[in-house]
mmCIF file of C-alpha atoms in Angstrom:
data_model
loop_
_atom_site.group_PDB
_atom_site.id
_atom_site.type_symbol
_atom_site.label_atom_id
_atom_site.label_comp_id
_atom_site.label_asym_id
_atom_site.label_seq_id
_atom_site.Cartn_x
_atom_site.Cartn_y
_atom_site.Cartn_z
ATOM 1 C CA UNK S 1188 36.658 -46.381 41.074
ATOM 2 C CA UNK S 1189 34.803 -43.845 41.353
ATOM 3 C CA UNK S 1190 33.529 -43.231 37.875
ATOM 4 C CA UNK S 1191 30.142 -43.654 36.372
ATOM 5 C CA UNK S 1192 28.800 -46.503 35.060
ATOM 6 C CA UNK S 1193 27.754 -46.792 31.820
ATOM 7 C CA UNK S 1194 24.280 -45.910 31.438
ATOM 8 C CA UNK S 1195 22.351 -47.585 28.271
ATOM 9 C CA UNK S 1196 20.777 -44.468 26.311
ATOM 10 C CA UNK S 1197 16.454 -43.510 26.280
ATOM 11 C CA UNK S 1198 15.628 -44.543 22.987
ATOM 12 C CA UNK S 1199 12.804 -42.619 23.551
ATOM 13 C CA UNK S 1200 15.031 -39.378 24.470
ATOM 14 C CA UNK S 1201 17.109 -40.069 21.335
ATOM 15 C CA UNK S 1202 14.646 -40.108 19.001
ATOM 16 C CA UNK S 1203 12.704 -36.895 20.368
ATOM 17 C CA UNK S 1204 15.959 -35.496 20.221
ATOM 18 C CA UNK S 1205 16.968 -36.038 17.338
ATOM 19 C CA UNK S 1206 13.446 -34.911 15.889
ATOM 20 C CA UNK S 1207 14.229 -31.485 17.839
ATOM 21 C CA UNK S 1208 17.234 -31.101 16.264
ATOM 22 C CA UNK S 1209 15.227 -31.738 12.922
ATOM 23 C CA UNK S 1210 12.899 -29.495 13.029
ATOM 24 C CA UNK S 1211 15.430 -27.004 13.984
ATOM 25 C CA UNK S 1212 17.598 -27.603 11.176
ATOM 26 C CA UNK S 1213 14.402 -27.363 8.285
ATOM 27 C CA UNK S 1214 12.839 -24.256 10.267
ATOM 28 C CA UNK S 1215 16.715 -23.125 9.583
ATOM 29 C CA UNK S 1216 16.250 -23.597 6.152
ATOM 30 C CA UNK S 1217 12.544 -22.402 5.383
ATOM 31 C CA UNK S 1218 13.843 -19.079 6.935
ATOM 32 C CA UNK S 1219 16.909 -18.703 4.861
ATOM 33 C CA UNK S 1220 14.925 -19.572 1.902
ATOM 34 C CA UNK S 1221 11.870 -17.100 2.927
ATOM 35 C CA UNK S 1222 14.791 -14.298 3.580
ATOM 36 C CA UNK S 1223 16.582 -15.307 -0.189
ATOM 37 C CA UNK S 1224 12.786 -15.575 -1.874
ATOM 38 C CA UNK S 1225 11.797 -11.536 0.416
ATOM 39 C CA UNK S 1226 15.345 -9.692 -1.380
ATOM 40 C CA UNK S 1227 13.784 -7.673 -3.903
ATOM 41 C CA UNK S 1228 15.153 -8.040 -8.186
ATOM 42 C CA UNK S 1229 16.747 -4.752 -9.145
ATOM 43 C CA UNK S 1230 18.071 -4.593 -12.012
ATOM 44 C CA UNK S 1231 20.722 -2.547 -13.016
ATOM 45 C CA UNK S 1232 22.136 -1.218 -16.473
ATOM 46 C CA UNK S 1233 26.335 0.599 -15.991
ATOM 47 C CA UNK S 1234 29.141 0.840 -18.090
ATOM 48 C CA UNK S 1235 32.284 -1.108 -17.123
ATOM 49 C CA UNK S 1236 34.318 2.384 -15.859
ATOM 50 C CA UNK S 1237 35.745 3.803 -12.608
ATOM 51 C CA UNK S 1238 32.578 5.967 -12.573
ATOM 52 C CA UNK S 1239 30.883 2.873 -11.726
ATOM 53 C CA UNK S 1240 33.244 1.863 -9.182
ATOM 54 C CA UNK S 1241 30.677 2.630 -5.919
ATOM 55 C CA UNK S 1242 27.651 -0.177 -7.897
ATOM 56 C CA UNK S 1243 30.682 -2.392 -7.759
ATOM 57 C CA UNK S 1244 31.486 -2.227 -4.574
ATOM 58 C CA UNK S 1245 28.052 -2.067 -2.927
ATOM 59 C CA UNK S 1246 27.970 -5.351 -4.910
ATOM 60 C CA UNK S 1247 30.802 -7.188 -3.143
ATOM 61 C CA UNK S 1248 31.072 -5.335 -0.032
ATOM 62 C CA UNK S 1249 26.835 -6.617 0.041
ATOM 63 C CA UNK S 1250 25.822 -3.581 0.799
ATOM 64 C CA UNK S 1251 22.769 -4.344 -1.224
ATOM 65 C CA UNK S 1252 22.110 -7.283 0.027
ATOM 66 C CA UNK S 1253 21.904 -5.483 4.034
ATOM 67 C CA UNK S 1254 19.373 -3.966 2.005
ATOM 68 C CA UNK S 1255 17.490 -6.862 1.053
ATOM 69 C CA UNK S 1256 18.489 -6.320 -2.551
ATOM 70 C CA UNK S 1257 19.545 -9.250 -4.602
ATOM 71 C CA UNK S 1258 20.530 -6.658 -7.595
ATOM 72 C CA UNK S 1259 21.958 -7.963 -10.755
ATOM 73 C CA UNK S 1260 24.519 -5.663 -13.084
ATOM 74 C CA UNK S 1261 24.147 -5.432 -16.223
ATOM 75 C CA UNK S 1262 27.634 -3.306 -17.890
ATOM 76 C CA UNK S 1263 26.656 -2.004 -20.780
ATOM 77 C CA UNK S 1264 29.220 -0.445 -23.642
ATOM 78 C CA UNK S 1265 26.485 2.599 -24.279
ATOM 79 C CA UNK S 1266 25.169 4.620 -22.987
ATOM 80 C CA UNK S 1267 22.292 6.458 -25.003
ATOM 81 C CA UNK S 1268 21.169 1.919 -25.076
ATOM 82 C CA UNK S 1269 21.008 1.588 -20.513
ATOM 83 C CA UNK S 1270 19.103 4.709 -21.061
ATOM 84 C CA UNK S 1271 16.281 3.457 -23.755
ATOM 85 C CA UNK S 1272 16.503 -0.075 -21.159
ATOM 86 C CA UNK S 1273 15.243 1.605 -18.485
ATOM 87 C CA UNK S 1274 12.976 2.915 -20.164
ATOM 88 C CA UNK S 1275 11.032 -0.145 -21.603
ATOM 89 C CA UNK S 1276 11.635 -1.930 -18.490
ATOM 90 C CA UNK S 1277 15.099 -4.262 -19.533
ATOM 91 C CA UNK S 1278 16.872 -2.169 -16.378
ATOM 92 C CA UNK S 1279 14.844 -0.865 -13.026
ATOM 93 C CA UNK S 1280 18.540 0.908 -12.607
ATOM 94 C CA UNK S 1281 20.350 2.881 -14.917
ATOM 95 C CA UNK S 1282 23.748 4.000 -14.316
ATOM 96 C CA UNK S 1283 25.128 6.235 -17.330
ATOM 97 C CA UNK S 1284 26.525 9.436 -18.397
ATOM 98 C CA UNK S 1285 24.226 12.075 -19.642
ATOM 99 C CA UNK S 1286 23.128 12.064 -22.809
ATOM 100 C CA UNK S 1287 21.556 13.546 -26.019
ATOM 101 C CA UNK S 1288 19.152 10.298 -25.558
ATOM 102 C CA UNK S 1289 18.571 10.072 -22.363
ATOM 103 C CA UNK S 1290 16.615 14.242 -23.165
ATOM 104 C CA UNK S 1291 15.030 12.787 -25.669
ATOM 105 C CA UNK S 1292 13.785 9.645 -23.711
ATOM 106 C CA UNK S 1293 12.136 11.903 -21.159
ATOM 107 C CA UNK S 1294 10.562 14.149 -23.425
ATOM 108 C CA UNK S 1295 8.999 11.366 -25.408
ATOM 109 C CA UNK S 1296 6.860 10.251 -22.133
ATOM 110 C CA UNK S 1297 9.240 8.159 -20.814
ATOM 111 C CA UNK S 1298 8.942 7.373 -16.329
ATOM 112 C CA UNK S 1299 12.471 8.182 -15.225
ATOM 113 C CA UNK S 1300 14.142 10.267 -13.540
ATOM 114 C CA UNK S 1301 18.106 11.460 -12.028
ATOM 115 C CA UNK S 1302 17.833 10.861 -8.228
ATOM 116 C CA UNK S 1303 21.947 10.944 -7.385
ATOM 117 C CA UNK S 1304 25.360 11.023 -8.242
ATOM 118 C CA UNK S 1305 27.286 8.881 -10.853
ATOM 119 C CA UNK S 1306 30.376 11.173 -11.378
ATOM 120 C CA UNK S 1307 31.172 15.075 -12.403
ATOM 121 C CA UNK S 1308 34.577 16.387 -13.417
ATOM 122 C CA UNK S 1309 36.063 18.286 -11.411
ATOM 123 C CA UNK S 1310 38.887 21.200 -11.139
ATOM 124 C CA UNK S 1311 41.545 18.925 -9.141
ATOM 125 C CA UNK S 1312 40.502 14.660 -9.519
ATOM 126 C CA UNK S 1313 42.241 13.960 -12.880
ATOM 127 C CA UNK S 1314 39.876 11.457 -15.124
ATOM 128 C CA UNK S 1315 38.896 13.035 -18.535
ATOM 129 C CA UNK S 1316 41.479 13.726 -20.792
ATOM 130 C CA UNK S 1317 42.041 15.062 -24.097
ATOM 131 C CA UNK S 1318 44.324 12.924 -25.629
ATOM 132 C CA UNK S 1319 45.961 13.949 -29.024
ATOM 133 C CA UNK S 1320 47.590 11.113 -31.920
ATOM 134 C CA UNK S 1321 51.291 11.465 -30.917
ATOM 135 C CA UNK S 1322 52.021 12.348 -35.139
ATOM 136 C CA UNK S 1323 49.659 14.694 -34.978
ATOM 137 C CA UNK S 1324 51.250 16.101 -31.068
ATOM 138 C CA UNK S 1325 54.618 15.975 -32.709
ATOM 139 C CA UNK S 1326 53.279 17.656 -35.157
ATOM 140 C CA UNK S 1327 52.172 20.967 -33.324
ATOM 141 C CA UNK S 1328 48.738 19.261 -32.346
ATOM 142 C CA UNK S 1329 49.965 20.559 -28.618
ATOM 143 C CA UNK S 1330 45.948 22.462 -27.795
ATOM 144 C CA UNK S 1331 42.800 22.552 -29.030
ATOM 145 C CA UNK S 1332 42.582 25.541 -31.121
ATOM 146 C CA UNK S 1333 45.574 23.573 -32.868
ATOM 147 C CA UNK S 1334 43.695 20.987 -34.231
ATOM 148 C CA UNK S 1335 41.499 23.229 -35.795
ATOM 149 C CA UNK S 1336 40.437 21.529 -38.731
ATOM 150 C CA UNK S 1337 40.889 18.485 -37.457
ATOM 151 C CA UNK S 1338 39.067 14.934 -36.526
ATOM 152 C CA UNK S 1339 37.829 14.288 -33.210
ATOM 153 C CA UNK S 1340 36.658 10.910 -32.303
ATOM 154 C CA UNK S 1341 33.840 9.423 -30.342
ATOM 155 C CA UNK S 1342 31.054 7.557 -29.758
ATOM 156 C CA UNK S 1343 28.108 8.865 -31.479
ATOM 157 C CA UNK S 1344 26.690 12.501 -31.276
ATOM 158 C CA UNK S 1345 25.206 13.871 -28.863
ATOM 159 C CA UNK S 1346 26.429 12.101 -26.359
ATOM 160 C CA UNK S 1347 28.868 13.415 -23.332
ATOM 161 C CA UNK S 1348 32.504 13.183 -25.564
ATOM 162 C CA UNK S 1349 30.038 15.607 -27.774
ATOM 163 C CA UNK S 1350 29.342 18.043 -25.396
ATOM 164 C CA UNK S 1351 33.068 18.258 -23.662
ATOM 165 C CA UNK S 1352 33.788 19.124 -26.491
ATOM 166 C CA UNK S 1353 31.102 21.837 -28.161
ATOM 167 C CA UNK S 1354 32.312 23.535 -24.554
ATOM 168 C CA UNK S 1355 36.021 23.390 -24.831
ATOM 169 C CA UNK S 1356 35.762 25.013 -28.413
ATOM 170 C CA UNK S 1357 33.271 27.539 -27.044
ATOM 171 C CA UNK S 1358 35.905 28.804 -24.446
ATOM 172 C CA UNK S 1359 38.762 28.936 -27.150
ATOM 173 C CA UNK S 1360 36.269 31.732 -29.403
ATOM 174 C CA UNK S 1361 35.495 27.792 -31.683
ATOM 175 C CA UNK S 1362 32.236 25.831 -32.595
ATOM 176 C CA UNK S 1363 31.348 22.153 -33.403
ATOM 177 C CA UNK S 1364 31.828 22.915 -36.913
ATOM 178 C CA UNK S 1365 35.945 23.759 -37.331
ATOM 179 C CA UNK S 1366 35.942 20.614 -36.349
ATOM 180 C CA UNK S 1367 35.773 16.798 -38.564
ATOM 181 C CA UNK S 1368 33.795 14.922 -36.892
ATOM 182 C CA UNK S 1369 33.539 11.209 -36.960
ATOM 183 C CA UNK S 1370 30.972 9.103 -34.023
ATOM 184 C CA UNK S 1371 32.981 5.239 -34.021
ATOM 185 C CA UNK S 1372 30.069 3.632 -31.732
ATOM 186 C CA UNK S 1373 32.157 2.621 -29.037
ATOM 187 C CA UNK S 1374 35.193 3.939 -26.881
ATOM 188 C CA UNK S 1375 36.319 0.352 -27.787
ATOM 189 C CA UNK S 1376 36.425 1.860 -31.197
ATOM 190 C CA UNK S 1377 38.185 5.240 -30.261
ATOM 191 C CA UNK S 1378 40.851 4.576 -28.897
ATOM 192 C CA UNK S 1379 41.618 2.113 -31.842
ATOM 193 C CA UNK S 1380 41.084 4.903 -33.796
ATOM 194 C CA UNK S 1381 43.191 7.755 -32.196
ATOM 195 C CA UNK S 1382 46.097 5.237 -31.627
ATOM 196 C CA UNK S 1383 46.013 4.209 -35.888
ATOM 197 C CA UNK S 1384 46.098 7.674 -37.265
ATOM 198 C CA UNK S 1385 42.707 7.908 -38.227
ATOM 199 C CA UNK S 1386 41.071 10.293 -35.868
ATOM 200 C CA UNK S 1387 43.599 13.268 -34.672
ATOM 201 C CA UNK S 1388 41.817 13.117 -30.832
ATOM 202 C CA UNK S 1389 39.339 12.181 -28.783
ATOM 203 C CA UNK S 1390 38.013 12.919 -25.158
ATOM 204 C CA UNK S 1391 39.108 9.640 -23.022
ATOM 205 C CA UNK S 1392 37.853 9.116 -19.310
ATOM 206 C CA UNK S 1393 40.450 7.065 -17.570
ATOM 207 C CA UNK S 1394 42.079 4.807 -17.068
ATOM 208 C CA UNK S 1395 41.713 4.354 -20.928
ATOM 209 C CA UNK S 1396 43.769 7.586 -21.767
ATOM 210 C CA UNK S 1397 46.650 6.919 -19.915
ATOM 211 C CA UNK S 1398 46.537 4.221 -21.290
ATOM 212 C CA UNK S 1399 46.648 5.105 -24.809
ATOM 213 C CA UNK S 1400 49.409 6.649 -23.700
ATOM 214 C CA UNK S 1401 51.854 4.719 -22.153
ATOM 215 C CA UNK S 1402 51.640 2.509 -25.413
ATOM 216 C CA UNK S 1403 52.725 6.015 -27.332
ATOM 217 C CA UNK S 1404 50.368 6.583 -29.236
ATOM 218 C CA UNK S 1405 48.561 9.451 -28.474
ATOM 219 C CA UNK S 1406 49.885 12.266 -25.722
ATOM 220 C CA UNK S 1407 47.745 14.396 -23.039
ATOM 221 C CA UNK S 1408 46.516 18.168 -23.839
ATOM 222 C CA UNK S 1409 44.964 19.343 -21.128
ATOM 223 C CA UNK S 1410 42.402 17.750 -18.146
ATOM 224 C CA UNK S 1411 38.557 18.479 -18.954
ATOM 225 C CA UNK S 1412 38.045 18.563 -15.551
ATOM 226 C CA UNK S 1413 40.159 21.842 -14.745
ATOM 227 C CA UNK S 1414 38.412 23.452 -17.329
ATOM 228 C CA UNK S 1415 34.635 22.801 -16.835
ATOM 229 C CA UNK S 1416 32.244 21.321 -13.660
ATOM 230 C CA UNK S 1417 30.237 18.945 -14.922
ATOM 231 C CA UNK S 1418 27.877 16.143 -13.468
ATOM 232 C CA UNK S 1419 28.583 13.592 -16.091
ATOM 233 C CA UNK S 1420 27.151 10.414 -15.275
ATOM 234 C CA UNK S 1421 24.407 10.161 -12.468
ATOM 235 C CA UNK S 1422 22.008 7.293 -10.992
ATOM 236 C CA UNK S 1423 18.789 7.355 -12.655
ATOM 237 C CA UNK S 1424 15.241 5.706 -11.806
ATOM 238 C CA UNK S 1425 13.071 4.405 -14.098
ATOM 239 C CA UNK S 1426 9.090 3.725 -13.063
ATOM 240 C CA UNK S 1427 9.150 0.754 -10.912
ATOM 241 C CA UNK S 1428 11.598 2.040 -8.377
ATOM 242 C CA UNK S 1429 9.684 5.507 -8.881
ATOM 243 C CA UNK S 1430 6.688 4.086 -7.572
ATOM 244 C CA UNK S 1431 8.040 1.599 -5.273
ATOM 245 C CA UNK S 1432 9.248 4.167 -3.286
ATOM 246 C CA UNK S 1433 10.584 2.103 -0.336
ATOM 247 C CA UNK S 1434 12.609 -0.218 -2.554
ATOM 248 C CA UNK S 1435 13.894 3.055 -4.014
ATOM 249 C CA UNK S 1436 15.269 4.741 -0.720
ATOM 250 C CA UNK S 1437 16.441 1.012 -0.018
ATOM 251 C CA UNK S 1438 18.522 0.585 -3.157
ATOM 252 C CA UNK S 1439 20.009 4.578 -2.191
ATOM 253 C CA UNK S 1440 21.017 3.633 1.156
ATOM 254 C CA UNK S 1441 23.143 1.025 -0.614
ATOM 255 C CA UNK S 1442 24.254 3.179 -3.036
ATOM 256 C CA UNK S 1443 25.249 6.267 -0.597
ATOM 257 C CA UNK S 1444 27.172 3.112 1.596
ATOM 258 C CA UNK S 1445 29.216 2.135 -1.216
ATOM 259 C CA UNK S 1446 29.701 6.106 -2.109
ATOM 260 C CA UNK S 1447 31.222 7.340 1.318
ATOM 261 C CA UNK S 1448 33.514 3.958 0.848
ATOM 262 C CA UNK S 1449 34.306 4.820 -2.660
ATOM 263 C CA UNK S 1450 35.252 8.493 -1.495
ATOM 264 C CA UNK S 1451 37.316 7.668 2.077
ATOM 265 C CA UNK S 1452 39.131 4.798 0.057
ATOM 266 C CA UNK S 1453 40.156 6.967 -2.779
ATOM 267 C CA UNK S 1454 39.266 10.308 -2.526
ATOM 268 C CA UNK S 1455 38.752 11.811 0.491
ATOM 269 C CA UNK S 1456 43.090 13.377 1.882
ATOM 270 C CA UNK S 1457 44.197 10.443 3.950
ATOM 271 C CA UNK S 1458 42.830 8.306 1.265
ATOM 272 C CA UNK S 1459 46.065 5.722 0.768
ATOM 273 C CA UNK S 1460 45.583 4.749 4.524
ATOM 274 C CA UNK S 1461 42.322 3.347 4.237
ATOM 275 C CA UNK S 1462 42.421 0.233 5.046
ATOM 276 C CA UNK S 1463 39.037 -0.295 2.958
ATOM 277 C CA UNK S 1464 41.435 1.268 0.183
ATOM 278 C CA UNK S 1465 42.213 -2.260 -1.591
ATOM 279 C CA UNK S 1466 38.926 -3.580 -1.460
ATOM 280 C CA UNK S 1467 37.912 -0.856 -2.960
ATOM 281 C CA UNK S 1468 40.907 -1.582 -5.988
ATOM 282 C CA UNK S 1469 39.764 -4.826 -6.108
ATOM 283 C CA UNK S 1470 36.530 -4.454 -6.917
ATOM 284 C CA UNK S 1471 37.382 -1.340 -8.779
ATOM 285 C CA UNK S 1472 39.219 -4.148 -11.449
ATOM 286 C CA UNK S 1473 37.073 -7.199 -11.521
ATOM 287 C CA UNK S 1474 34.045 -6.004 -12.485
ATOM 288 C CA UNK S 1475 36.010 -3.042 -15.354
ATOM 289 C CA UNK S 1476 38.645 -6.069 -16.366
ATOM 290 C CA UNK S 1477 41.369 -3.532 -15.956
ATOM 291 C CA UNK S 1478 44.016 -3.654 -13.271
ATOM 292 C CA UNK S 1479 43.408 -0.120 -10.842
ATOM 293 C CA UNK S 1480 45.835 1.531 -8.340
ATOM 294 C CA UNK S 1481 43.533 4.521 -7.150
ATOM 295 C CA UNK S 1482 44.802 7.139 -10.105
ATOM 296 C CA UNK S 1483 42.067 8.082 -12.047
ATOM 297 C CA UNK S 1484 39.013 7.892 -10.238
ATOM 298 C CA UNK S 1485 36.442 10.398 -10.969
ATOM 299 C CA UNK S 1486 35.012 12.618 -8.070
ATOM 300 C CA UNK S 1487 31.911 11.693 -6.600
ATOM 301 C CA UNK S 1488 29.631 13.671 -3.502
ATOM 302 C CA UNK S 1489 30.894 11.368 -0.683
ATOM 303 C CA UNK S 1490 26.679 11.374 -0.402
ATOM 304 C CA UNK S 1491 25.726 10.606 -3.687
ATOM 305 C CA UNK S 1492 24.205 14.498 -3.900
ATOM 306 C CA UNK S 1493 24.273 16.027 -7.489
ATOM 307 C CA UNK S 1494 25.820 19.099 -8.838
ATOM 308 C CA UNK S 1495 23.038 19.808 -10.676
ATOM 309 C CA UNK S 1496 23.653 21.622 -14.059
ATOM 310 C CA UNK S 1497 21.402 19.897 -15.966
ATOM 311 C CA UNK S 1498 19.412 23.153 -17.191
ATOM 312 C CA UNK S 1499 23.223 24.132 -18.972
ATOM 313 C CA UNK S 1500 22.895 20.128 -20.219
ATOM 314 C CA UNK S 1501 19.674 21.035 -21.846
ATOM 315 C CA UNK S 1502 20.040 24.102 -23.191
ATOM 316 C CA UNK S 1503 23.084 23.051 -25.216
ATOM 317 C CA UNK S 1504 21.288 20.044 -26.588
ATOM 318 C CA UNK S 1505 17.871 21.929 -27.517
ATOM 319 C CA UNK S 1506 20.412 24.891 -29.553
ATOM 320 C CA UNK S 1507 22.001 22.447 -31.688
ATOM 321 C CA UNK S 1508 19.623 20.740 -32.374
ATOM 322 C CA UNK S 1509 19.893 17.551 -30.307
ATOM 323 C CA UNK S 1510 16.767 17.625 -28.381
ATOM 324 C CA UNK S 1511 14.217 19.152 -29.097
ATOM 325 C CA UNK S 1512 13.237 22.779 -27.102
ATOM 326 C CA UNK S 1513 10.344 21.972 -24.577
ATOM 327 C CA UNK S 1514 13.505 20.017 -22.902
ATOM 328 C CA UNK S 1515 14.590 24.118 -21.399
ATOM 329 C CA UNK S 1516 11.484 24.033 -19.882
ATOM 330 C CA UNK S 1517 11.066 20.025 -18.971
ATOM 331 C CA UNK S 1518 14.364 19.097 -17.365
ATOM 332 C CA UNK S 1519 13.793 20.252 -13.874
ATOM 333 C CA UNK S 1520 11.390 17.995 -14.150
ATOM 334 C CA UNK S 1521 13.689 14.714 -14.830
ATOM 335 C CA UNK S 1522 15.281 15.601 -11.283
ATOM 336 C CA UNK S 1523 14.558 13.678 -8.679
ATOM 337 C CA UNK S 1524 16.626 14.398 -5.763
ATOM 338 C CA UNK S 1525 13.873 13.423 -2.937
ATOM 339 C CA UNK S 1526 15.898 9.228 -2.716
ATOM 340 C CA UNK S 1527 18.911 10.856 -1.894
ATOM 341 C CA UNK S 1528 17.897 12.761 0.970
ATOM 342 C CA UNK S 1529 15.750 10.498 2.530
ATOM 343 C CA UNK S 1530 18.577 7.610 2.556
ATOM 344 C CA UNK S 1531 21.273 10.084 3.253
ATOM 345 C CA UNK S 1532 18.782 10.776 6.404
ATOM 346 C CA UNK S 1533 17.911 6.993 7.588
ATOM 347 C CA UNK S 1534 22.021 6.884 7.454
ATOM 348 C CA UNK S 1535 22.490 9.843 9.216
ATOM 349 C CA UNK S 1536 26.042 11.313 8.314
#
């Protein structure tokens, strides 16, 4: 019939084949285990805001994993708590606003360095708004000068909100003494206070400002981004990544890849046509627990480069009594741009 007659299997050959497959599977399992074990653990303290978007993108797109990093993003509602956490070794990386607390911790001897951009206020990129309670606005509170003597809600003294108000007031020929400052210990409390009229106005990152407006509880009277350039948020390293340079560069490479993706998908002139836009927005929504539609995204340099206005910031905090005057001479030692520069060099343009 031309067909090959059935031949019984050779039991020895069969056993050898099975043994080889088992050894191959075991080897693959061992390699996977070793690979997983080799991933370096890095704990990052961050705020659940749009400005943390590159971290969320790096986690969701696997950029950290590709650098052999097991990154644990720990979300907090307090910038000062993150700075304290990095100094204490609870986090290896901090990602938050630049506050008096950060400067004070540095002056106290903590080993930490600001290494990359996490968000800056830049004209034309609306992220930080001045929101006035609806009733106060309707009664004439339509400008900062018109709010003189009114209550201002912020998280804590020495916060980024405090710094911004001080600078805006000075530009308008006023000072912090012209306002009734209320430390409310949390952005959520700020939202509640302005919505209920307990405070007259506040400064809010997007999408929080627009959310207050959408509920008819407040009115945006201006954008801080258009009034003052400001490095409001940063990535900073603690001792572990500063001492292990290779680890610090690997983390930065993953982060810079994410800042490039963030820029392409959300900031570039043709961002709405980016094939990666939806994935970026989904990553932001997943981690912030808020809808993200591409509006109100803070400007972050494509390569994570810093604006580096820290001398100006340090001078203000010292002059207003929030940080010792010694910070004026030492702030330059708080910044280390070499990790970002090396990461960009290795990644290329």
